Structure formats: structure tokens, C-alpha cells
mmCIF file of C-alpha atoms and ligand atoms in Angstrom:
data_model
loop_
_atom_site.group_PDB
_atom_site.id
_atom_site.type_symbol
_atom_site.label_atom_id
_atom_site.label_comp_id
_atom_site.label_asym_id
_atom_site.label_seq_id
_atom_site.Cartn_x
_atom_site.Cartn_y
_atom_site.Cartn_z
ATOM 1 C CA MET A 1 21.228 21.188 18.800
ATOM 2 C CA ARG A 2 17.550 20.793 19.249
ATOM 3 C CA PRO A 3 15.634 19.054 16.387
ATOM 4 C CA VAL A 4 14.852 21.135 13.372
ATOM 5 C CA ILE A 5 11.445 22.912 13.269
ATOM 6 C CA GLU A 6 9.841 23.641 9.826
ATOM 7 C CA LEU A 7 7.604 26.722 8.880
ATOM 8 C CA GLY A 8 4.528 26.201 6.756
ATOM 9 C CA VAL A 9 3.609 29.722 5.644
ATOM 10 C CA ASN A 10 -0.125 30.149 5.185
ATOM 11 C CA ILE A 11 -1.069 32.422 2.325
ATOM 12 C CA ASP A 12 -4.859 32.582 2.669
ATOM 13 C CA HIS A 13 -4.703 36.391 3.281
ATOM 14 C CA VAL A 14 -3.050 37.220 0.261
ATOM 15 C CA ALA A 15 -6.025 35.704 -1.309
ATOM 16 C CA THR A 16 -8.425 37.882 1.112
ATOM 17 C CA LEU A 17 -7.015 41.095 -0.385
ATOM 18 C CA ARG A 18 -7.650 39.673 -3.881
ATOM 19 C CA GLN A 19 -11.211 38.572 -3.307
ATOM 20 C CA ALA A 20 -11.935 41.944 -1.535
ATOM 21 C CA ARG A 21 -11.525 43.811 -5.212
ATOM 22 C CA GLY A 22 -12.264 40.628 -7.392
ATOM 23 C CA THR A 23 -8.703 41.571 -9.142
ATOM 24 C CA ALA A 24 -6.417 39.158 -10.370
ATOM 25 C CA TYR A 25 -3.816 40.487 -7.784
ATOM 26 C CA PRO A 26 -2.251 39.909 -5.061
ATOM 27 C CA ASP A 27 -1.887 36.429 -6.429
ATOM 28 C CA PRO A 28 -1.205 33.774 -3.720
ATOM 29 C CA VAL A 29 0.767 31.765 -6.192
ATOM 30 C CA GLN A 30 3.284 34.544 -6.169
ATOM 31 C CA ALA A 31 3.357 34.674 -2.563
ATOM 32 C CA ALA A 32 4.000 31.003 -2.198
ATOM 33 C CA PHE A 33 6.972 31.584 -4.620
ATOM 34 C CA CYS A 34 8.179 34.222 -2.359
ATOM 35 C CA ALA A 35 7.607 32.396 0.784
ATOM 36 C CA GLU A 36 9.784 29.431 -0.580
ATOM 37 C CA GLU A 37 12.487 31.876 -1.777
ATOM 38 C CA ALA A 38 12.715 33.323 1.943
ATOM 39 C CA GLY A 39 12.985 29.833 3.553
ATOM 40 C CA ALA A 40 9.519 28.505 4.017
ATOM 41 C CA ASP A 41 9.358 24.571 4.257
ATOM 42 C CA GLY A 42 6.035 24.513 3.111
ATOM 43 C CA ILE A 43 2.922 26.299 1.934
ATOM 44 C CA THR A 44 -0.538 26.156 3.639
ATOM 45 C CA ILE A 45 -3.928 27.015 2.289
ATOM 46 C CA HIS A 46 -7.361 26.675 3.435
ATOM 47 C CA LEU A 47 -10.030 26.022 0.737
ATOM 48 C CA ARG A 48 -13.218 27.057 2.576
ATOM 49 C CA GLU A 49 -16.680 25.836 1.588
ATOM 50 C CA ASP A 50 -17.634 29.647 0.953
ATOM 51 C CA ARG A 51 -14.367 30.374 -1.027
ATOM 52 C CA ARG A 52 -13.964 33.620 0.856
ATOM 53 C CA HIS A 53 -10.107 33.596 0.091
ATOM 54 C CA ILE A 54 -8.456 30.620 -1.837
ATOM 55 C CA GLN A 55 -10.167 29.418 -4.887
ATOM 56 C CA GLU A 56 -9.704 26.046 -6.606
ATOM 57 C CA ARG A 57 -7.607 27.668 -9.147
ATOM 58 C CA ASP A 58 -4.834 28.496 -6.575
ATOM 59 C CA LEU A 59 -4.898 24.832 -5.401
ATOM 60 C CA GLU A 60 -4.419 23.545 -8.859
ATOM 61 C CA ILE A 61 -1.340 25.801 -9.614
ATOM 62 C CA LEU A 62 0.101 25.578 -6.215
ATOM 63 C CA SER A 63 -0.161 21.569 -6.675
ATOM 64 C CA ARG A 64 2.103 21.996 -9.488
ATOM 65 C CA THR A 65 4.472 24.774 -8.545
ATOM 66 C CA VAL A 66 4.950 24.486 -4.639
ATOM 67 C CA ARG A 67 8.648 22.833 -4.253
ATOM 68 C CA GLY A 68 8.267 21.757 -0.714
ATOM 69 C CA TRP A 69 5.159 20.427 0.915
ATOM 70 C CA LEU A 70 1.754 21.779 0.061
ATOM 71 C CA ASN A 71 -0.658 21.510 3.034
ATOM 72 C CA LEU A 72 -4.551 21.914 2.177
ATOM 73 C CA GLU A 73 -6.586 22.506 5.154
ATOM 74 C CA MET A 74 -10.312 21.532 4.438
ATOM 75 C CA ALA A 75 -13.500 20.445 6.009
ATOM 76 C CA ALA A 76 -13.754 16.660 6.189
ATOM 77 C CA SER A 77 -16.839 17.236 3.616
ATOM 78 C CA HIS A 78 -17.698 15.094 0.458
ATOM 79 C CA GLU A 79 -16.885 18.091 -1.771
ATOM 80 C CA MET A 80 -13.565 18.825 -0.405
ATOM 81 C CA LEU A 81 -12.501 15.092 -0.348
ATOM 82 C CA THR A 82 -13.235 15.199 -4.109
ATOM 83 C CA ILE A 83 -11.162 18.277 -4.613
ATOM 84 C CA ALA A 84 -8.333 16.745 -2.782
ATOM 85 C CA GLU A 85 -8.454 13.603 -4.688
ATOM 86 C CA ARG A 86 -8.336 15.670 -7.895
ATOM 87 C CA TRP A 87 -5.208 17.728 -6.939
ATOM 88 C CA ARG A 88 -3.310 15.526 -4.526
ATOM 89 C CA PRO A 89 -1.565 18.074 -2.558
ATOM 90 C CA SER A 90 1.122 16.361 -0.576
ATOM 91 C CA ASN A 91 -0.600 17.006 2.757
ATOM 92 C CA CYS A 92 -4.188 17.567 4.227
ATOM 93 C CA CYS A 93 -5.246 19.109 7.501
ATOM 94 C CA LEU A 94 -8.534 18.424 8.307
ATOM 95 C CA VAL A 95 -10.220 21.239 10.423
ATOM 96 C CA PRO A 96 -13.908 22.054 11.574
ATOM 97 C CA GLU A 97 -15.486 24.779 9.401
ATOM 98 C CA ASN A 98 -18.442 26.789 10.601
ATOM 99 C CA ARG A 99 -19.599 29.261 7.882
ATOM 100 C CA ARG A 100 -19.969 32.288 10.216
ATOM 101 C CA GLU A 101 -16.674 32.147 11.968
ATOM 102 C CA LEU A 102 -14.113 34.568 11.299
ATOM 103 C CA THR A 103 -11.400 31.897 11.247
ATOM 104 C CA THR A 104 -11.031 28.287 12.619
ATOM 105 C CA GLU A 105 -12.319 28.688 15.899
ATOM 106 C CA GLY A 106 -11.562 25.390 17.671
ATOM 107 C CA GLY A 107 -10.195 21.855 17.034
ATOM 108 C CA LEU A 108 -11.823 19.049 15.399
ATOM 109 C CA ASP A 109 -13.942 16.726 17.433
ATOM 110 C CA VAL A 110 -12.199 13.705 16.548
ATOM 111 C CA VAL A 111 -13.666 11.853 19.387
ATOM 112 C CA GLY A 112 -17.011 12.507 18.367
ATOM 113 C CA GLN A 113 -16.623 11.855 14.607
ATOM 114 C CA GLN A 114 -14.530 8.662 14.353
ATOM 115 C CA VAL A 115 -16.379 6.622 12.081
ATOM 116 C CA HIS A 116 -16.765 9.555 9.496
ATOM 117 C CA LEU A 117 -12.982 10.560 9.734
ATOM 118 C CA ARG A 118 -11.848 7.091 9.498
ATOM 119 C CA ASP A 119 -13.446 6.720 5.967
ATOM 120 C CA VAL A 120 -12.037 10.371 5.065
ATOM 121 C CA CYS A 121 -8.717 9.729 6.296
ATOM 122 C CA GLY A 122 -8.588 6.459 4.645
ATOM 123 C CA ARG A 123 -9.641 7.855 1.294
ATOM 124 C CA LEU A 124 -7.005 10.544 1.490
ATOM 125 C CA ALA A 125 -4.344 8.110 2.480
ATOM 126 C CA GLN A 126 -5.265 6.081 -0.570
ATOM 127 C CA ALA A 127 -4.703 9.305 -2.635
ATOM 128 C CA GLY A 128 -1.199 9.450 -1.417
ATOM 129 C CA ILE A 129 -1.832 12.456 1.114
ATOM 130 C CA ALA A 130 -0.436 12.648 4.356
ATOM 131 C CA VAL A 131 -3.110 13.502 6.732
ATOM 132 C CA SER A 132 -3.138 15.651 9.869
ATOM 133 C CA LEU A 133 -6.004 16.306 12.119
ATOM 134 C CA PHE A 134 -6.348 19.886 13.845
ATOM 135 C CA VAL A 135 -7.113 19.373 17.499
ATOM 136 C CA ASP A 136 -7.306 21.246 20.783
ATOM 137 C CA PRO A 137 -4.420 20.143 22.839
ATOM 138 C CA GLU A 138 -6.530 17.338 24.687
ATOM 139 C CA LEU A 139 -5.183 14.117 25.126
ATOM 140 C CA ALA A 140 -8.254 12.011 24.599
ATOM 141 C CA GLN A 141 -8.521 13.709 20.936
ATOM 142 C CA ILE A 142 -5.007 12.786 20.287
ATOM 143 C CA ASP A 143 -5.387 8.959 21.420
ATOM 144 C CA VAL A 144 -8.298 8.682 18.895
ATOM 145 C CA ALA A 145 -6.282 10.451 16.145
ATOM 146 C CA GLN A 146 -3.500 7.697 16.694
ATOM 147 C CA ALA A 147 -6.181 5.079 16.676
ATOM 148 C CA LEU A 148 -7.585 6.513 13.434
ATOM 149 C CA GLY A 149 -3.836 5.736 11.820
ATOM 150 C CA VAL A 150 -3.071 9.301 10.578
ATOM 151 C CA PRO A 151 0.694 10.221 10.546
ATOM 152 C CA ALA A 152 0.069 13.665 12.195
ATOM 153 C CA ILE A 153 -2.088 16.166 14.325
ATOM 154 C CA GLU A 154 -1.801 19.802 14.548
ATOM 155 C CA LEU A 155 -2.245 21.365 17.775
ATOM 156 C CA HIS A 156 -4.433 24.572 18.023
ATOM 157 C CA THR A 157 -2.200 27.198 19.617
ATOM 158 C CA GLY A 158 -5.553 29.813 19.344
ATOM 159 C CA LYS A 159 -6.374 29.706 23.148
ATOM 160 C CA PHE A 160 -2.533 30.370 23.987
ATOM 161 C CA ALA A 161 -2.258 33.118 21.490
ATOM 162 C CA ASP A 162 -5.672 34.872 22.529
ATOM 163 C CA ALA A 163 -5.173 34.440 26.352
ATOM 164 C CA PRO A 164 -6.495 37.448 28.217
ATOM 165 C CA ASN A 165 -3.669 37.256 30.861
ATOM 166 C CA VAL A 166 -0.088 35.769 31.765
ATOM 167 C CA GLN A 167 -1.801 32.948 33.874
ATOM 168 C CA VAL A 168 -4.213 31.716 31.060
ATOM 169 C CA ALA A 169 -1.171 31.853 28.622
ATOM 170 C CA THR A 170 0.989 29.883 31.254
ATOM 171 C CA ASP A 171 -1.592 27.316 31.540
ATOM 172 C CA GLU A 172 -2.213 26.894 27.813
ATOM 173 C CA LEU A 173 1.459 26.639 27.067
ATOM 174 C CA LEU A 174 1.517 23.693 29.669
ATOM 175 C CA ARG A 175 -1.512 22.055 27.917
ATOM 176 C CA ILE A 176 0.063 22.183 24.620
ATOM 177 C CA THR A 177 3.362 21.063 25.778
ATOM 178 C CA ARG A 178 1.987 17.966 27.707
ATOM 179 C CA ALA A 179 -0.221 17.060 24.484
ATOM 180 C CA ALA A 180 2.868 17.511 22.222
ATOM 181 C CA LEU A 181 4.785 15.062 24.375
ATOM 182 C CA HIS A 182 1.843 12.498 24.393
ATOM 183 C CA ALA A 183 1.293 12.527 20.756
ATOM 184 C CA GLN A 184 5.233 12.168 20.398
ATOM 185 C CA THR A 185 4.976 9.071 22.576
ATOM 186 C CA LEU A 186 2.166 7.754 20.291
ATOM 187 C CA GLY A 187 4.511 8.024 17.359
ATOM 188 C CA LEU A 188 2.489 10.921 15.720
ATOM 189 C CA ARG A 189 4.373 13.877 14.117
ATOM 190 C CA VAL A 190 3.283 17.026 15.891
ATOM 191 C CA ASN A 191 2.502 20.171 14.144
ATOM 192 C CA ALA A 192 0.961 23.366 15.709
ATOM 193 C CA GLY A 193 -0.369 26.875 14.581
ATOM 194 C CA HIS A 194 -3.104 29.624 14.639
ATOM 195 C CA GLY A 195 -2.598 32.978 16.023
ATOM 196 C CA LEU A 196 1.223 32.939 16.142
ATOM 197 C CA HIS A 197 2.852 36.026 15.823
ATOM 198 C CA TYR A 198 6.125 37.681 16.199
ATOM 199 C CA THR A 199 6.072 38.027 20.000
ATOM 200 C CA ASN A 200 4.534 34.728 20.925
ATOM 201 C CA VAL A 201 6.016 32.322 18.688
ATOM 202 C CA GLN A 202 9.161 31.280 20.460
ATOM 203 C CA ALA A 203 7.301 30.088 23.558
ATOM 204 C CA ILE A 204 5.677 27.727 20.991
ATOM 205 C CA ALA A 205 8.866 26.882 18.941
ATOM 206 C CA ARG A 206 10.780 25.837 22.229
ATOM 207 C CA ILE A 207 8.357 22.646 22.618
ATOM 208 C CA THR A 208 10.696 20.391 21.070
ATOM 209 C CA PRO A 209 8.207 17.529 20.133
ATOM 210 C CA ILE A 210 6.776 20.267 17.868
ATOM 211 C CA VAL A 211 8.293 19.782 14.338
ATOM 212 C CA GLU A 212 6.130 22.274 12.198
ATOM 213 C CA LEU A 213 4.529 25.616 12.811
ATOM 214 C CA ASN A 214 1.827 26.619 10.374
ATOM 215 C CA ILE A 215 1.657 30.812 10.348
ATOM 216 C CA GLY A 216 -0.081 33.142 8.263
ATOM 217 C CA HIS A 217 -2.025 36.115 9.335
ATOM 218 C CA SER A 218 0.795 37.738 11.301
ATOM 219 C CA ILE A 219 3.244 37.070 8.366
ATOM 220 C CA VAL A 220 0.936 38.698 5.629
ATOM 221 C CA ALA A 221 0.337 41.677 8.285
ATOM 222 C CA ARG A 222 3.734 42.237 8.698
ATOM 223 C CA ALA A 223 4.625 42.186 4.970
ATOM 224 C CA LEU A 224 2.111 44.804 4.501
ATOM 225 C CA PHE A 225 4.512 47.219 6.460
ATOM 226 C CA SER A 226 7.595 45.896 5.392
ATOM 227 C CA GLY A 227 6.533 46.941 1.867
ATOM 228 C CA PHE A 228 4.232 49.791 2.318
ATOM 229 C CA SER A 229 6.819 52.810 2.044
ATOM 230 C CA ALA A 230 8.187 51.296 -1.222
ATOM 231 C CA ALA A 231 4.858 50.852 -2.678
ATOM 232 C CA VAL A 232 3.767 54.542 -1.947
ATOM 233 C CA ARG A 233 7.117 55.699 -3.258
ATOM 234 C CA ASP A 234 6.767 53.684 -6.631
ATOM 235 C CA MET A 235 3.064 55.099 -7.073
ATOM 236 C CA LYS A 236 4.518 58.629 -6.336
ATOM 237 C CA GLN A 237 7.240 58.181 -8.890
ATOM 238 C CA LEU A 238 4.736 56.902 -11.328
ATOM 239 C CA ILE A 239 2.559 60.244 -11.386
ATOM 240 C CA THR A 240 5.374 62.414 -10.998
ATOM 241 C CA GLN A 241 7.032 60.894 -14.137
ATOM 242 C CA ALA A 242 3.863 61.190 -16.206
ATOM 243 C CA ARG A 243 3.896 65.077 -15.711
ATOM 244 C CA GLN A 244 7.631 65.523 -16.877
HETATM 245 N N1 PXP B 1 -3.108 25.967 11.137
HETATM 246 C C1 PXP B 1 -4.652 25.986 10.866
HETATM 247 C C2 PXP B 1 -5.124 24.471 10.898
HETATM 248 C C3 PXP B 1 -5.479 26.985 10.562
HETATM 249 O O1 PXP B 1 -6.697 26.783 10.407
HETATM 250 C C4 PXP B 1 -4.820 28.120 10.522
HETATM 251 C C5 PXP B 1 -5.785 29.243 10.074
HETATM 252 O O2 PXP B 1 -6.169 29.180 8.677
HETATM 253 C C6 PXP B 1 -3.466 28.296 10.798
HETATM 254 C C7 PXP B 1 -2.719 27.164 10.942
HETATM 255 C C8 PXP B 1 -2.818 29.678 10.595
HETATM 256 O O3 PXP B 1 -3.353 30.599 11.625
HETATM 257 P P1 PXP B 1 -2.966 32.007 11.443
HETATM 258 O O4 PXP B 1 -3.380 32.614 10.144
HETATM 259 O O5 PXP B 1 -3.754 32.749 12.849
HETATM 260 O O6 PXP B 1 -1.514 32.105 11.649
#
């Protein structure tokens, strides 16, 4: 038997749909409940500086209701640090954040920000939060992550997921595999995520040093079509009943 691999479900895009209309629904808190009922080991949310999807209210409720781990992705900023210390999710993943990006575009430059990150990681650890650093599959980044004393890294799988052809995908898979083995040798917990979907996930899930995958967009997109027919049926039934 290969070692167990955990699934963290990222529910940001349930909140994206809610924020598009400023309604109370769909509620990411309900999505977290459904995800855990369906076997998710943990819930991941990204509280962005521009609050485009997840709100602090979501973090507040989820920090009290999620039964598995709650992983807060956040920028290593003063504002986010204060919020993390207030709600104390079990895990924090530090990510780079760029206001105009559609999603997190690359890994954190751990090598270039060692002094700042040492301070942020130290404060999060003091609050009892397990920290991971979201990095590209580069050995130098992983070496510095270990030197900072964090328990985990998350490998950015975006380049693999977005590869324009099989050759690039194969090269990226090799880079991710080497990085995962290197991190494991250094004693780090190895997580991975970004851009994983129903046809590319198994290549990553086969890399045994990886023990956790964080997946969001593809799950929310699939859920839309698993439930679309029933949602239309329910609405049709309601308006028909109103005429009876
Ligand atoms: N892991 C990290 C660190 C991320 O920033 C994201 C996107 O918020 C994910 C995983 C999930 O990516 P996706 O939504 O493409 O599955």
C-alpha cells in the first residue's frame, strides 16, 4: 500500500459566485460542510487583500465549524498576519499575491524574502498555526524553506497543469517529483496544488512524497454540472406548481 494522500478542498470559487451578486448564497460554509461530508480531509480558503471571494466572516465561521484542518492561504502581509492570529486556523499557506492576477501565478520567492518570512513564520508558529510555503518546484527555494523551520511546503503545480504540450508536462512532472523527494529528504511535509483537475490529477497523486493536494476550481466547476439539471428541474416545478 502506498502512503495515504489527503484532499484539501479549496472553496474560494463558491464565494466568487456569491460575491458576483452580493447575495448571501451560495455560502462557502455550506460548501465546506458538504466537502467534509464527502470525504475531504481539510478545507482551504484564500483570503485575498481585495476580498474578491472569501471574506473575513467566512474565516471566522469556518475556524469554528471545520472538523478536519482549515488551511488559510494568505499573503505574508501585516494585515493578514493580524487576521490569522485572531482566528487561528490550524494551517496557513503563505502565497505571493498580486492585485491584478486572476489566480496565484507563481510560487513565493522564499530565497529573496528570508528575513521577512522568518518573522512572519515565527509569529504564526507562536499562534499555534502550522505554516507551509507555496513554492515553485525549485530546490533552492525548498532549502531555504527548511532553513526557516517551517513544517511544510506546497509545490505549485500550475506549470504542469498549464503545459502547452506533452514534452513540457513531462519535464514539469519530473521537476515536481525531484522537488518532492528533496523536500521529503529534508524532513518537510510535501503538499501540492494549483490547476489540478479530473484528467491531470493522477500523475501528481502518484508522486509518493506528496501527502496532500489542495484542489478548488475544477471541483467547483464539476459540481456546477453535477447539480445543474436538478436545479433547473426544481425551478420548473416551482413555477408550474404556482399555476395549479
Ligand atoms: N494551492 C494554492 C496555494 C493556491 O493558491 C490555490 C488557488 O487558490 C490552490 C491550491 C487551488 O488551485 P485550483 O483552484 O486551481 O485548484
